Short mmCIF file of C-alpha atoms in Angstrom, two decimals:
data_model
loop_
_atom_site.label_atom_id
_atom_site.label_comp_id
_atom_site.label_asym_id
_atom_site.label_seq_id
_atom_site.Cartn_x
_atom_site.Cartn_y
_atom_site.Cartn_z
CA MET A 94 6.87 10.58 -37.23
CA SER A 95 9.50 8.87 -35.08
CA GLY A 96 8.51 6.13 -32.63
CA ILE A 97 8.72 8.28 -29.52
CA ALA A 98 6.94 11.28 -31.05
CA HIS A 99 4.21 8.98 -32.29
CA PHE A 100 3.83 7.51 -28.79
CA LEU A 101 3.74 10.94 -27.15
CA ALA A 102 1.16 12.24 -29.62
CA MET A 103 -1.31 9.52 -28.47
CA GLY A 104 -3.29 9.73 -31.68
CA GLY A 105 -4.13 13.38 -31.05
CA TYR A 106 -5.30 12.87 -27.46
CA ALA A 107 -2.00 13.96 -25.85
CA VAL A 108 -3.43 17.18 -24.35
CA TYR A 109 -6.09 15.18 -22.45
CA LEU A 110 -4.21 11.96 -21.76
CA TRP A 111 -0.88 13.17 -20.38
CA PRO A 112 -2.42 15.58 -17.83
CA CYS A 113 -4.45 12.59 -16.55
CA TYR A 114 -1.31 10.52 -16.05
CA GLY A 115 0.60 13.49 -14.61
CA LEU A 116 -2.15 14.22 -12.06
CA THR A 117 -2.32 10.54 -11.13
CA ALA A 118 1.43 10.51 -10.47
CA LEU A 119 0.98 13.64 -8.36
CA VAL A 120 -1.86 12.16 -6.26
CA VAL A 121 0.05 8.89 -5.78
CA GLY A 122 3.18 10.83 -4.73
CA ILE A 123 1.35 13.22 -2.38
CA ASN A 124 -0.38 10.29 -0.68
CA PHE A 125 2.97 8.57 -0.14
CA ALA A 126 4.60 11.65 1.41
CA SER A 127 1.53 12.59 3.43
CA ALA A 128 1.02 9.10 4.93
CA ARG A 129 4.64 8.98 6.07
CA ARG A 130 4.48 12.52 7.42
CA SER A 131 1.33 11.83 9.44
CA LEU A 132 2.93 8.72 10.99
CA ARG A 133 6.12 10.66 11.82
CA LEU A 134 4.14 13.47 13.46
CA ALA A 135 2.15 10.97 15.55
CA GLN A 136 5.38 9.28 16.65
CA ARG A 137 6.96 12.60 17.60
CA ASP A 138 3.85 13.53 19.56
CA ALA A 139 3.84 10.13 21.34
CA ARG A 140 7.51 10.60 22.30
CA ARG A 141 6.68 13.99 23.78
CA ARG A 142 3.84 12.55 25.83
CA LEU A 143 6.14 9.81 27.10
CA GLU A 144 8.69 12.41 28.23
CA THR A 145 5.93 14.21 30.17
CA LEU A 146 4.93 10.93 31.80
CA LYS A 147 8.54 10.31 32.84
CA VAL A 148 8.84 13.78 34.39
CA VAL A 149 5.58 13.32 36.30
CA ALA A 150 6.63 9.85 37.50
CA SER A 151 10.04 11.01 38.75
CA SER A 152 8.74 14.08 40.63
CA MET B 1473 -12.31 -18.48 17.20
CA ALA B 1474 -13.55 -15.52 15.21
CA TRP B 1475 -13.90 -13.49 18.38
CA VAL B 1476 -10.33 -14.20 19.42
CA TRP B 1477 -9.18 -12.85 16.07
CA PHE B 1478 -11.50 -9.83 16.42
CA HIS B 1479 -10.14 -8.92 19.85
CA LYS B 1480 -6.56 -9.50 18.86
CA PHE B 1481 -6.91 -7.27 15.81
CA GLY B 1482 -8.61 -4.69 17.99
CA SER B 1483 -5.72 -4.51 20.42
CA PRO B 1484 -3.58 -1.47 19.56
CA PRO B 1485 -0.12 -3.03 20.17
CA HIS B 1486 -0.99 -6.04 18.07
CA PHE B 1487 -2.42 -3.90 15.30
CA TYR B 1488 0.60 -1.57 15.32
CA ARG B 1489 3.04 -4.46 15.08
CA LEU B 1490 1.07 -6.25 12.38
CA ALA B 1491 0.59 -3.05 10.32
CA THR B 1492 4.33 -2.33 10.47
CA GLN B 1493 5.18 -5.81 9.23
CA LEU B 1494 2.50 -5.92 6.52
CA THR B 1495 3.05 -2.51 4.87
CA PRO B 1496 5.96 -3.54 2.55
CA TRP B 1497 4.04 -6.66 1.50
CA PHE B 1498 1.39 -4.40 0.00
CA GLY B 1499 3.57 -1.45 -1.08
CA TRP B 1500 6.11 -3.28 -3.24
CA PRO B 1501 3.63 -5.49 -5.14
CA ALA B 1502 1.55 -2.34 -5.72
CA LEU B 1503 4.55 -0.68 -7.39
CA LEU B 1504 5.24 -3.72 -9.61
CA LEU B 1505 1.58 -4.06 -10.61
CA GLY B 1506 1.44 -0.34 -11.41
CA ILE B 1507 4.52 -0.53 -13.66
CA ALA B 1508 3.19 -3.62 -15.45
CA GLY B 1509 -0.23 -1.96 -15.85
CA LEU B 1510 1.36 1.19 -17.31
CA ILE B 1511 3.41 -0.79 -19.84
CA GLY B 1512 0.34 -2.81 -20.82
CA GLY B 1513 -2.06 0.12 -20.89
CA LEU B 1514 0.10 2.72 -22.64
CA GLY B 1515 2.20 0.38 -24.78
CA LEU B 1516 0.71 -3.01 -25.48
CA ALA B 1517 -3.06 -2.47 -25.55
CA PRO B 1518 -4.38 -1.63 -29.04
CA PRO B 1519 -6.17 1.70 -29.64
CA ASP B 1520 -9.95 1.57 -29.23
CA TYR B 1521 -11.92 1.41 -32.49
CA GLN B 1522 -14.06 4.41 -31.51
CA GLN B 1523 -11.98 6.38 -29.00
CA GLY B 1524 -8.52 5.74 -30.47
CA ASP B 1525 -5.70 6.31 -27.97
CA GLY B 1526 -7.96 8.52 -25.84
CA PHE B 1527 -9.47 5.45 -24.21
CA ARG B 1528 -6.14 4.87 -22.40
CA ILE B 1529 -7.29 7.40 -19.80
CA ILE B 1530 -9.30 4.46 -18.42
CA TYR B 1531 -6.11 3.00 -16.89
CA VAL B 1532 -5.92 5.84 -14.38
CA HIS B 1533 -9.55 6.97 -14.29
CA ALA B 1534 -11.16 3.61 -13.47
CA PRO B 1535 -8.73 2.68 -10.63
CA ALA B 1536 -9.19 6.15 -9.08
CA ALA B 1537 -12.98 5.84 -9.34
CA TRP B 1538 -12.87 2.30 -7.92
CA LEU B 1539 -10.78 3.49 -4.95
CA SER B 1540 -13.13 6.42 -4.34
CA LEU B 1541 -15.96 3.92 -3.68
CA MET B 1542 -13.93 1.15 -2.03
CA VAL B 1543 -12.20 3.52 0.41
CA TYR B 1544 -15.53 5.04 1.42
CA THR B 1545 -17.00 1.60 2.06
CA VAL B 1546 -14.00 0.62 4.20
CA MET B 1547 -14.29 3.95 6.05
CA ALA B 1548 -18.00 3.54 6.78
CA ALA B 1549 -17.61 -0.12 7.81
CA SER B 1550 -14.74 0.64 10.23
CA ALA B 1551 -16.61 3.65 11.58
CA ALA B 1552 -19.59 1.36 12.29
CA VAL B 1553 -17.36 -1.21 14.02
CA GLY B 1554 -15.75 1.57 16.06
CA LEU B 1555 -19.11 2.98 17.06
CA ILE B 1556 -20.78 -0.34 17.94
CA TRP B 1557 -17.89 -2.08 19.72
CA ARG B 1558 -16.13 1.11 20.91
CA MET B 1559 -13.00 -0.07 19.22
CA ASN B 1560 -10.27 2.57 18.93
CA VAL B 1561 -8.36 0.70 16.23
CA ALA B 1562 -11.47 0.74 13.99
CA HIS B 1563 -11.89 4.49 14.53
CA ALA B 1564 -8.21 4.95 13.68
CA VAL B 1565 -8.69 3.03 10.42
CA ALA B 1566 -11.80 5.07 9.52
CA ALA B 1567 -10.02 8.37 10.17
CA SER B 1568 -7.07 7.23 8.02
CA CYS B 1569 -9.30 6.45 5.03
CA ALA B 1570 -10.68 9.96 4.53
CA PRO B 1571 -7.71 11.89 3.08
CA ILE B 1572 -6.78 8.97 0.81
CA GLY B 1573 -10.36 8.59 -0.41
CA ALA B 1574 -10.84 12.32 -0.95
CA SER B 1575 -7.70 12.59 -3.08
CA PHE B 1576 -8.64 9.66 -5.32
CA THR B 1577 -12.21 10.94 -5.67
CA ALA B 1578 -10.88 14.30 -6.85
CA LEU B 1579 -8.56 12.45 -9.25
CA ALA B 1580 -11.46 10.37 -10.63
CA LEU B 1581 -13.48 13.55 -11.22
CA VAL B 1582 -10.65 15.46 -12.94
CA THR B 1583 -9.50 12.55 -15.15
CA GLY B 1584 -13.16 11.97 -16.01
CA MET B 1585 -13.51 15.61 -17.07
CA LEU B 1586 -10.39 15.35 -19.23
CA TRP B 1587 -11.84 12.24 -20.84
CA GLY B 1588 -15.29 13.76 -21.26
CA ARG B 1589 -14.05 16.82 -23.16
CA PRO B 1590 -12.85 14.96 -26.31
CA MET B 1591 -15.43 12.13 -26.13
CA TRP B 1592 -18.62 13.92 -25.04
CA GLY B 1593 -17.64 17.42 -26.08
CA THR B 1594 -17.93 18.77 -22.54
CA TYR B 1595 -15.88 18.78 -19.33
CA TRP B 1596 -18.89 18.66 -17.08
CA GLU B 1597 -22.55 17.74 -17.25
CA TRP B 1598 -24.97 17.51 -14.29
CA ASP B 1599 -25.39 13.86 -15.02
CA PRO B 1600 -26.35 11.29 -12.30
CA ARG B 1601 -22.92 9.59 -12.25
CA LEU B 1602 -20.93 12.82 -12.22
CA THR B 1603 -23.18 14.53 -9.69
CA SER B 1604 -23.22 11.60 -7.25
CA GLU B 1605 -19.41 11.28 -7.49
CA LEU B 1606 -19.07 15.00 -6.72
CA LEU B 1607 -21.34 14.45 -3.70
CA LEU B 1608 -18.93 11.69 -2.59
CA LEU B 1609 -16.06 14.21 -2.63
CA PHE B 1610 -18.15 16.55 -0.45
CA LEU B 1611 -18.89 13.67 1.94
CA TYR B 1612 -15.18 13.01 2.36
CA LEU B 1613 -14.46 16.72 2.83
CA GLY B 1614 -17.35 17.06 5.28
CA TYR B 1615 -16.07 14.09 7.26
CA MET B 1616 -12.58 15.61 7.45
CA GLY B 1617 -13.95 19.05 8.28
CA LEU B 1618 -16.10 17.66 11.08
CA ARG B 1619 -13.11 15.81 12.58
CA ASN B 1620 -10.99 18.95 12.39
CA ALA B 1621 -13.68 20.99 14.12
CA ILE B 1622 -13.77 18.75 17.22
CA ASP B 1623 -10.70 18.83 19.46
CA ASP B 1624 -11.52 15.80 21.59
CA LEU B 1625 -10.44 12.76 19.59
CA ALA B 1626 -13.02 10.36 21.06
CA ARG B 1627 -15.87 12.78 20.33
CA ALA B 1628 -14.55 13.45 16.83
CA ASP B 1629 -14.46 9.69 16.22
CA ARG B 1630 -18.07 9.20 17.25
CA ALA B 1631 -19.52 12.24 15.45
CA SER B 1632 -17.66 11.60 12.20
CA ALA B 1633 -18.58 7.89 12.33
CA VAL B 1634 -22.27 8.82 12.17
CA LEU B 1635 -21.65 11.01 9.12
CA ALA B 1636 -19.64 8.26 7.40
CA ILE B 1637 -22.37 5.67 8.00
CA VAL B 1638 -25.20 7.92 6.79
CA GLY B 1639 -23.21 8.85 3.67
CA VAL B 1640 -22.68 5.25 2.64
CA VAL B 1641 -26.08 5.23 0.87
CA ASN B 1642 -24.37 7.27 -1.84
CA VAL B 1643 -22.04 4.37 -2.74
CA PRO B 1644 -24.63 2.10 -4.44
CA ILE B 1645 -26.23 5.20 -5.97
CA ILE B 1646 -22.92 6.03 -7.69
CA HIS B 1647 -22.34 2.46 -8.80
CA TYR B 1648 -25.83 1.90 -10.25
CA SER B 1649 -26.38 5.48 -11.48
CA VAL B 1650 -25.40 4.50 -15.02
CA THR B 1651 -27.91 1.63 -15.01
CA TRP B 1652 -30.80 3.33 -13.20
CA TRP B 1653 -30.75 6.58 -15.11
CA ASN B 1654 -30.05 7.51 -18.67
CA SER B 1655 -26.51 8.69 -18.05
CA LEU B 1656 -23.92 10.17 -20.39
CA HIS B 1657 -21.37 7.96 -18.63
CA GLN B 1658 -20.80 4.55 -20.14
CA ALA B 1659 -22.06 1.42 -18.38
CA PRO B 1660 -19.59 -0.74 -16.44
CA SER B 1661 -17.36 -2.97 -18.56
CA VAL B 1662 -15.62 -4.89 -15.75
CA MET B 1663 -17.53 -4.50 -12.46
CA LYS B 1664 -20.66 -6.36 -13.53
CA PHE B 1665 -22.04 -9.85 -13.82
CA GLY B 1666 -21.06 -11.85 -16.87
CA ARG B 1667 -18.08 -11.48 -19.13
CA PRO B 1668 -16.25 -8.14 -19.34
CA THR B 1669 -16.91 -6.28 -22.58
CA MET B 1670 -13.27 -5.80 -23.46
CA PRO B 1671 -10.60 -7.87 -25.20
CA ALA B 1672 -7.90 -9.37 -22.95
CA SER B 1673 -5.16 -7.05 -24.29
CA MET B 1674 -7.14 -4.07 -22.94
CA LEU B 1675 -8.60 -5.78 -19.91
CA VAL B 1676 -5.46 -7.29 -18.35
CA PRO B 1677 -3.64 -3.93 -17.93
CA LEU B 1678 -6.81 -2.51 -16.39
CA LEU B 1679 -7.03 -5.38 -13.90
CA LEU B 1680 -3.32 -4.92 -13.06
CA MET B 1681 -3.92 -1.21 -12.39
CA LEU B 1682 -7.02 -1.91 -10.29
CA ALA B 1683 -5.08 -4.45 -8.21
CA GLY B 1684 -2.06 -2.14 -7.92
CA PHE B 1685 -4.14 0.82 -6.74
CA THR B 1686 -5.96 -1.39 -4.23
CA LEU B 1687 -2.73 -2.73 -2.70
CA TYR B 1688 -1.29 0.79 -2.65
CA PHE B 1689 -4.35 1.98 -0.73
CA ILE B 1690 -3.85 -0.79 1.85
CA ALA B 1691 -0.18 0.19 2.30
CA LEU B 1692 -1.15 3.85 2.74
CA LEU B 1693 -3.96 2.91 5.12
CA LEU B 1694 -1.69 0.77 7.32
CA THR B 1695 0.88 3.57 7.54
CA ARG B 1696 -1.67 6.24 8.43
CA ALA B 1697 -3.57 3.96 10.82
CA ARG B 1698 -0.39 3.28 12.83
CA GLY B 1699 -0.10 7.01 13.46
CA GLU B 1700 -3.79 7.30 14.33
CA VAL B 1701 -3.56 4.36 16.76
CA LEU B 1702 -0.58 6.00 18.44
CA ARG B 1703 -2.47 9.28 18.80
CA ARG B 1704 -5.27 7.47 20.70
CA GLU B 1705 -2.94 5.60 23.03
CA ARG B 1706 -2.48 6.34 26.73
CA ASN B 1707 -0.60 3.21 27.76
CA ALA B 1708 3.05 4.23 28.25
CA ARG B 1709 4.56 0.76 28.18
CA TRP B 1710 3.47 -0.29 24.72
CA MET B 1711 3.94 3.22 23.30
CA LEU B 1712 7.56 2.90 24.34
CA GLU B 1713 7.72 -0.52 22.76
CA ALA B 1714 6.13 0.67 19.50
CA LEU B 1715 8.44 3.66 19.24
CA GLU B 1716 11.57 1.60 19.85
CA ARG B 1717 10.66 -0.69 17.03
CA THR B 1718 10.35 2.05 14.41
#
Protein backbone atom coordinates (compact mmCIF):
# COMPACT_ATOMS: atom_id res chain seq x y z
CA MET A 1 0.00 0.00 0.00
CA SER A 2 1.36 3.45 -0.87
CA GLY A 3 2.08 5.98 1.88
CA ILE A 4 -1.02 8.08 1.30
CA ALA A 5 -3.39 5.13 0.94
CA HIS A 6 -1.95 3.64 4.11
CA PHE A 7 -2.52 6.95 5.93
CA LEU A 8 -6.08 7.28 4.64
CA ALA A 9 -6.94 3.69 5.60
CA MET A 10 -6.18 4.51 9.28
CA GLY A 11 -5.60 0.87 10.13
CA GLY A 12 -9.15 -0.05 9.13
CA TYR A 13 -10.81 2.72 11.15
CA ALA A 14 -11.23 5.12 8.20
CA VAL A 15 -15.04 4.84 8.11
CA TYR A 16 -15.28 6.00 11.75
CA LEU A 17 -12.30 8.34 11.95
CA TRP A 18 -12.71 10.52 8.87
CA PRO A 19 -16.39 11.35 9.49
CA CYS A 20 -15.31 12.53 12.98
CA TYR A 21 -12.72 14.87 11.51
CA GLY A 22 -15.08 15.99 8.74
CA LEU A 23 -17.85 16.83 11.22
CA THR A 24 -15.37 18.69 13.43
CA ALA A 25 -14.27 20.81 10.45
CA LEU A 26 -17.94 21.47 9.71
CA VAL A 27 -18.75 22.57 13.29
CA VAL A 28 -15.64 24.76 13.45
CA GLY A 29 -16.54 26.36 10.09
CA ILE A 30 -20.22 26.90 10.92
CA ASN A 31 -19.28 28.55 14.22
CA PHE A 32 -16.91 30.91 12.41
CA ALA A 33 -19.52 31.97 9.83
CA SER A 34 -22.33 32.16 12.37
CA ALA A 35 -20.39 34.30 14.88
CA ARG A 36 -19.49 36.81 12.17
CA ARG A 37 -23.03 36.82 10.81
CA SER A 38 -24.56 37.47 14.23
CA LEU A 39 -22.18 40.41 14.80
CA ARG A 40 -22.95 41.84 11.34
CA LEU A 41 -26.71 41.58 11.94
CA ALA A 42 -26.38 43.33 15.33
CA GLN A 43 -24.34 46.11 13.72
CA ARG A 44 -26.88 46.56 10.94
CA ASP A 45 -29.67 46.69 13.50
CA ALA A 46 -27.75 49.25 15.61
CA ARG A 47 -27.24 51.44 12.51
CA ARG A 48 -30.96 51.34 11.82
CA ARG A 49 -31.78 52.37 15.38
CA LEU A 50 -29.30 55.25 15.11
CA GLU A 51 -31.00 56.47 11.92
CA THR A 52 -34.35 56.46 13.74
CA LEU A 53 -32.82 58.45 16.59
CA LYS A 54 -31.48 61.01 14.12
CA VAL A 55 -34.89 61.41 12.46
CA VAL A 56 -36.60 61.86 15.83
CA ALA A 57 -33.96 64.37 16.96
CA SER A 58 -34.22 66.49 13.80
CA SER A 59 -38.04 66.64 13.76
CA MET B 1 -8.63 47.80 42.61
CA ALA B 2 -10.56 44.68 41.71
CA TRP B 3 -13.79 46.64 41.68
CA VAL B 4 -12.39 49.22 39.28
CA TRP B 5 -11.52 46.39 36.90
CA PHE B 6 -14.97 44.83 37.40
CA HIS B 7 -16.79 48.06 36.55
CA LYS B 8 -14.55 48.85 33.64
CA PHE B 9 -15.07 45.40 32.14
CA GLY B 10 -18.78 45.79 32.74
CA SER B 11 -18.99 49.01 30.77
CA PRO B 12 -20.28 48.22 27.26
CA PRO B 13 -18.03 50.64 25.29
CA HIS B 14 -14.94 49.40 27.08
CA PHE B 15 -15.92 45.77 26.58
CA TYR B 16 -16.70 46.32 22.89
CA ARG B 17 -13.36 47.99 22.25
CA LEU B 18 -11.40 45.41 24.21
CA ALA B 19 -13.20 42.47 22.54
CA THR B 20 -12.49 43.91 19.08
CA GLN B 21 -8.80 44.25 19.86
CA LEU B 22 -8.44 40.85 21.56
CA THR B 23 -10.22 38.62 19.01
CA PRO B 24 -7.26 38.14 16.60
CA TRP B 25 -4.96 37.40 19.54
CA PHE B 26 -7.07 34.33 20.29
CA GLY B 27 -8.15 33.40 16.74
CA TRP B 28 -4.75 33.14 15.07
CA PRO B 29 -2.99 31.16 17.84
CA ALA B 30 -6.03 28.85 17.86
CA LEU B 31 -5.51 28.14 14.15
CA LEU B 32 -1.77 27.44 14.62
CA LEU B 33 -2.38 25.18 17.63
CA GLY B 34 -5.06 23.30 15.70
CA ILE B 35 -2.75 22.69 12.73
CA ALA B 36 0.09 21.55 15.01
CA GLY B 37 -2.32 19.29 16.93
CA LEU B 38 -3.61 17.73 13.70
CA ILE B 39 -0.10 17.00 12.43
CA GLY B 40 0.87 15.52 15.80
CA GLY B 41 -2.35 13.58 16.31
CA LEU B 42 -2.85 12.16 12.81
CA GLY B 43 0.79 11.90 11.76
CA LEU B 44 3.31 11.73 14.56
CA ALA B 45 1.53 9.95 17.43
CA PRO B 46 1.97 6.16 17.34
CA PRO B 47 -1.10 3.89 17.03
CA ASP B 48 -2.57 2.73 20.34
CA TYR B 49 -1.65 -0.82 21.36
CA GLN B 50 -5.32 -1.77 21.84
CA GLN B 51 -7.30 0.64 19.67
CA GLY B 52 -4.84 0.98 16.77
CA ASP B 53 -5.42 4.11 14.68
CA GLY B 54 -9.02 4.34 15.93
CA PHE B 55 -7.84 6.07 19.09
CA ARG B 56 -6.98 9.16 17.00
CA ILE B 57 -10.65 10.16 17.25
CA ILE B 58 -9.65 11.41 20.72
CA TYR B 59 -8.00 14.48 19.12
CA VAL B 60 -11.39 15.85 18.08
CA HIS B 61 -13.67 14.10 20.57
CA ALA B 62 -11.92 15.17 23.79
CA PRO B 63 -11.59 18.89 22.85
CA ALA B 64 -15.28 18.97 21.82
CA ALA B 65 -16.30 17.30 25.09
CA TRP B 66 -14.05 19.64 27.09
CA LEU B 67 -15.62 22.69 25.40
CA SER B 68 -19.13 21.36 26.03
CA LEU B 69 -18.44 21.53 29.79
CA MET B 70 -16.23 24.62 29.85
CA VAL B 71 -18.63 26.70 27.75
CA TYR B 72 -21.55 25.74 29.98
CA THR B 73 -19.60 26.74 33.09
CA VAL B 74 -18.69 30.11 31.54
CA MET B 75 -22.35 30.57 30.51
CA ALA B 76 -23.70 29.79 33.98
CA ALA B 77 -21.08 31.96 35.72
CA SER B 78 -21.76 34.98 33.47
CA ALA B 79 -25.50 34.46 33.81
CA ALA B 80 -25.07 34.55 37.62
CA VAL B 81 -22.97 37.74 37.43
CA GLY B 82 -25.57 39.29 35.13
CA LEU B 83 -28.40 38.35 37.45
CA ILE B 84 -26.73 39.44 40.70
CA TRP B 85 -25.09 42.68 39.55
CA ARG B 86 -27.58 43.46 36.74
CA MET B 87 -24.69 43.64 34.35
CA ASN B 88 -25.70 43.71 30.68
CA VAL B 89 -22.24 42.74 29.43
CA ALA B 90 -22.38 39.53 31.51
CA HIS B 91 -25.81 38.67 30.10
CA ALA B 92 -24.45 39.32 26.60
CA VAL B 93 -21.57 36.90 27.25
CA ALA B 94 -23.94 34.23 28.62
CA ALA B 95 -26.26 34.51 25.62
CA SER B 96 -23.26 34.21 23.26
CA CYS B 97 -22.07 30.96 24.86
CA ALA B 98 -25.18 28.90 24.13
CA PRO B 99 -24.98 28.29 20.36
CA ILE B 100 -21.24 27.60 20.56
CA GLY B 101 -21.68 25.21 23.48
CA ALA B 102 -24.62 23.40 21.88
CA SER B 103 -22.70 22.78 18.65
CA PHE B 104 -19.65 21.36 20.42
CA THR B 105 -21.83 19.21 22.69
CA ALA B 106 -23.51 17.71 19.61
CA LEU B 107 -20.06 17.16 18.09
CA ALA B 108 -18.81 15.42 21.25
CA LEU B 109 -21.85 13.12 21.21
CA VAL B 110 -21.56 12.22 17.51
CA THR B 111 -17.77 11.68 17.53
CA GLY B 112 -18.24 9.62 20.69
CA MET B 113 -20.82 7.45 18.92
CA LEU B 114 -18.48 6.95 15.96
CA TRP B 115 -15.75 5.92 18.39
CA GLY B 116 -18.05 3.69 20.41
CA ARG B 117 -19.19 1.63 17.42
CA PRO B 118 -15.79 -0.03 16.67
CA MET B 119 -14.54 -0.07 20.29
CA TRP B 120 -17.65 -0.98 22.29
CA GLY B 121 -19.64 -2.54 19.48
CA THR B 122 -22.48 -0.03 19.81
CA TYR B 123 -23.21 3.57 18.81
CA TRP B 124 -25.26 4.30 21.87
CA GLU B 125 -25.78 2.95 25.35
CA TRP B 126 -27.84 4.57 28.14
CA ASP B 127 -24.71 4.88 30.17
CA PRO B 128 -24.23 7.61 32.87
CA ARG B 129 -21.63 9.58 30.87
CA LEU B 130 -23.52 9.43 27.59
CA THR B 131 -26.90 10.16 29.16
CA SER B 132 -25.67 13.14 31.20
CA GLU B 133 -23.90 14.59 28.13
CA LEU B 134 -27.14 14.25 26.14
CA LEU B 135 -28.92 16.09 28.97
CA LEU B 136 -26.32 18.87 28.59
CA LEU B 137 -27.29 19.25 24.92
CA PHE B 138 -30.95 19.55 25.96
CA LEU B 139 -29.99 22.18 28.56
CA TYR B 140 -28.29 24.27 25.88
CA LEU B 141 -31.24 23.83 23.51
CA GLY B 142 -33.70 24.65 26.30
CA TYR B 143 -31.75 27.79 27.16
CA MET B 144 -31.79 28.92 23.52
CA GLY B 145 -35.46 28.02 23.11
CA LEU B 146 -36.41 29.97 26.22
CA ARG B 147 -34.51 33.04 24.99
CA ASN B 148 -36.18 32.80 21.59
CA ALA B 149 -39.62 32.56 23.19
CA ILE B 150 -39.27 35.87 25.08
CA ASP B 151 -39.25 39.03 22.96
CA ASP B 152 -38.08 41.45 25.64
CA LEU B 153 -34.30 41.10 25.83
CA ALA B 154 -33.98 42.04 29.51
CA ARG B 155 -36.65 39.51 30.52
CA ALA B 156 -35.09 36.83 28.31
CA ASP B 157 -31.73 37.49 30.00
CA ARG B 158 -33.14 37.04 33.49
CA ALA B 159 -35.29 33.98 32.77
CA SER B 160 -32.60 32.14 30.83
CA ALA B 161 -30.00 33.00 33.49
CA VAL B 162 -32.03 31.08 36.08
CA LEU B 163 -32.16 28.03 33.78
CA ALA B 164 -28.41 28.22 33.11
CA ILE B 165 -27.59 28.41 36.83
CA VAL B 166 -29.89 25.52 37.79
CA GLY B 167 -28.48 23.37 34.98
CA VAL B 168 -24.89 23.80 36.12
CA VAL B 169 -25.31 20.89 38.59
CA ASN B 170 -25.08 18.64 35.53
CA VAL B 171 -21.46 19.71 34.85
CA PRO B 172 -19.80 17.88 37.78
CA ILE B 173 -22.18 14.96 37.22
CA ILE B 174 -20.85 14.58 33.66
CA HIS B 175 -17.24 14.96 34.74
CA TYR B 176 -17.40 12.45 37.61
CA SER B 177 -19.92 10.07 36.00
CA VAL B 178 -17.14 7.73 34.89
CA THR B 179 -15.75 7.58 38.44
CA TRP B 180 -19.01 7.44 40.39
CA TRP B 181 -20.75 4.83 38.30
CA ASN B 182 -19.60 1.77 36.46
CA SER B 183 -19.53 3.40 33.05
CA LEU B 184 -18.71 1.99 29.62
CA HIS B 185 -16.80 5.22 28.99
CA GLN B 186 -13.13 5.20 29.90
CA ALA B 187 -11.89 7.15 32.92
CA PRO B 188 -10.12 10.49 32.37
CA SER B 189 -6.52 10.26 31.16
CA VAL B 190 -5.64 13.97 31.29
CA MET B 191 -8.17 15.90 33.41
CA LYS B 192 -7.31 14.27 36.73
CA PHE B 193 -4.86 14.52 39.58
CA GLY B 194 -1.49 12.90 39.10
CA ARG B 195 0.35 12.07 35.92
CA PRO B 196 -1.58 11.62 32.67
CA THR B 197 -1.83 8.00 31.58
CA MET B 198 -0.48 8.59 28.09
CA PRO B 199 2.97 8.81 26.52
CA ALA B 200 4.14 12.31 25.51
CA SER B 201 3.88 11.58 21.77
CA MET B 202 0.12 11.01 22.21
CA LEU B 203 -0.43 13.55 24.97
CA VAL B 204 1.23 16.63 23.44
CA PRO B 205 -1.02 16.71 20.32
CA LEU B 206 -4.04 16.31 22.60
CA LEU B 207 -2.95 19.24 24.77
CA LEU B 208 -2.35 21.33 21.62
CA MET B 209 -5.88 20.53 20.40
CA LEU B 210 -7.41 21.28 23.80
CA ALA B 211 -5.60 24.64 23.92
CA GLY B 212 -6.50 25.42 20.29
CA PHE B 213 -10.20 24.68 20.80
CA THR B 214 -10.24 26.77 23.99
CA LEU B 215 -8.68 29.81 22.30
CA TYR B 216 -11.02 29.37 19.33
CA PHE B 217 -13.99 29.41 21.71
CA ILE B 218 -12.75 32.68 23.25
CA ALA B 219 -12.41 34.27 19.79
CA LEU B 220 -15.93 33.13 18.86
CA LEU B 221 -17.30 34.31 22.20
CA LEU B 222 -15.75 37.79 21.87
CA THR B 223 -17.17 38.17 18.35
CA ARG B 224 -20.67 37.09 19.34
CA ALA B 225 -20.63 39.05 22.60
CA ARG B 226 -19.84 42.29 20.72
CA GLY B 227 -23.04 41.81 18.74
CA GLU B 228 -25.03 40.96 21.87
CA VAL B 229 -23.69 44.04 23.69
CA LEU B 230 -24.70 46.21 20.75
CA ARG B 231 -28.21 44.75 20.76
CA ARG B 232 -28.64 45.78 24.42
CA GLU B 233 -27.35 49.31 23.92
CA ARG B 234 -29.49 52.45 23.98
CA ASN B 235 -26.75 55.07 24.21
CA ALA B 236 -26.46 56.67 20.76
CA ARG B 237 -23.07 58.28 21.22
CA TRP B 238 -21.03 55.18 21.91
CA MET B 239 -23.03 53.09 19.44
CA LEU B 240 -21.93 55.56 16.79
CA GLU B 241 -18.38 55.31 18.04
CA ALA B 242 -18.42 51.50 18.05
CA LEU B 243 -19.87 51.30 14.56
CA GLU B 244 -17.34 53.74 13.12
CA ARG B 245 -14.52 51.64 14.41
CA THR B 246 -15.64 48.43 12.71
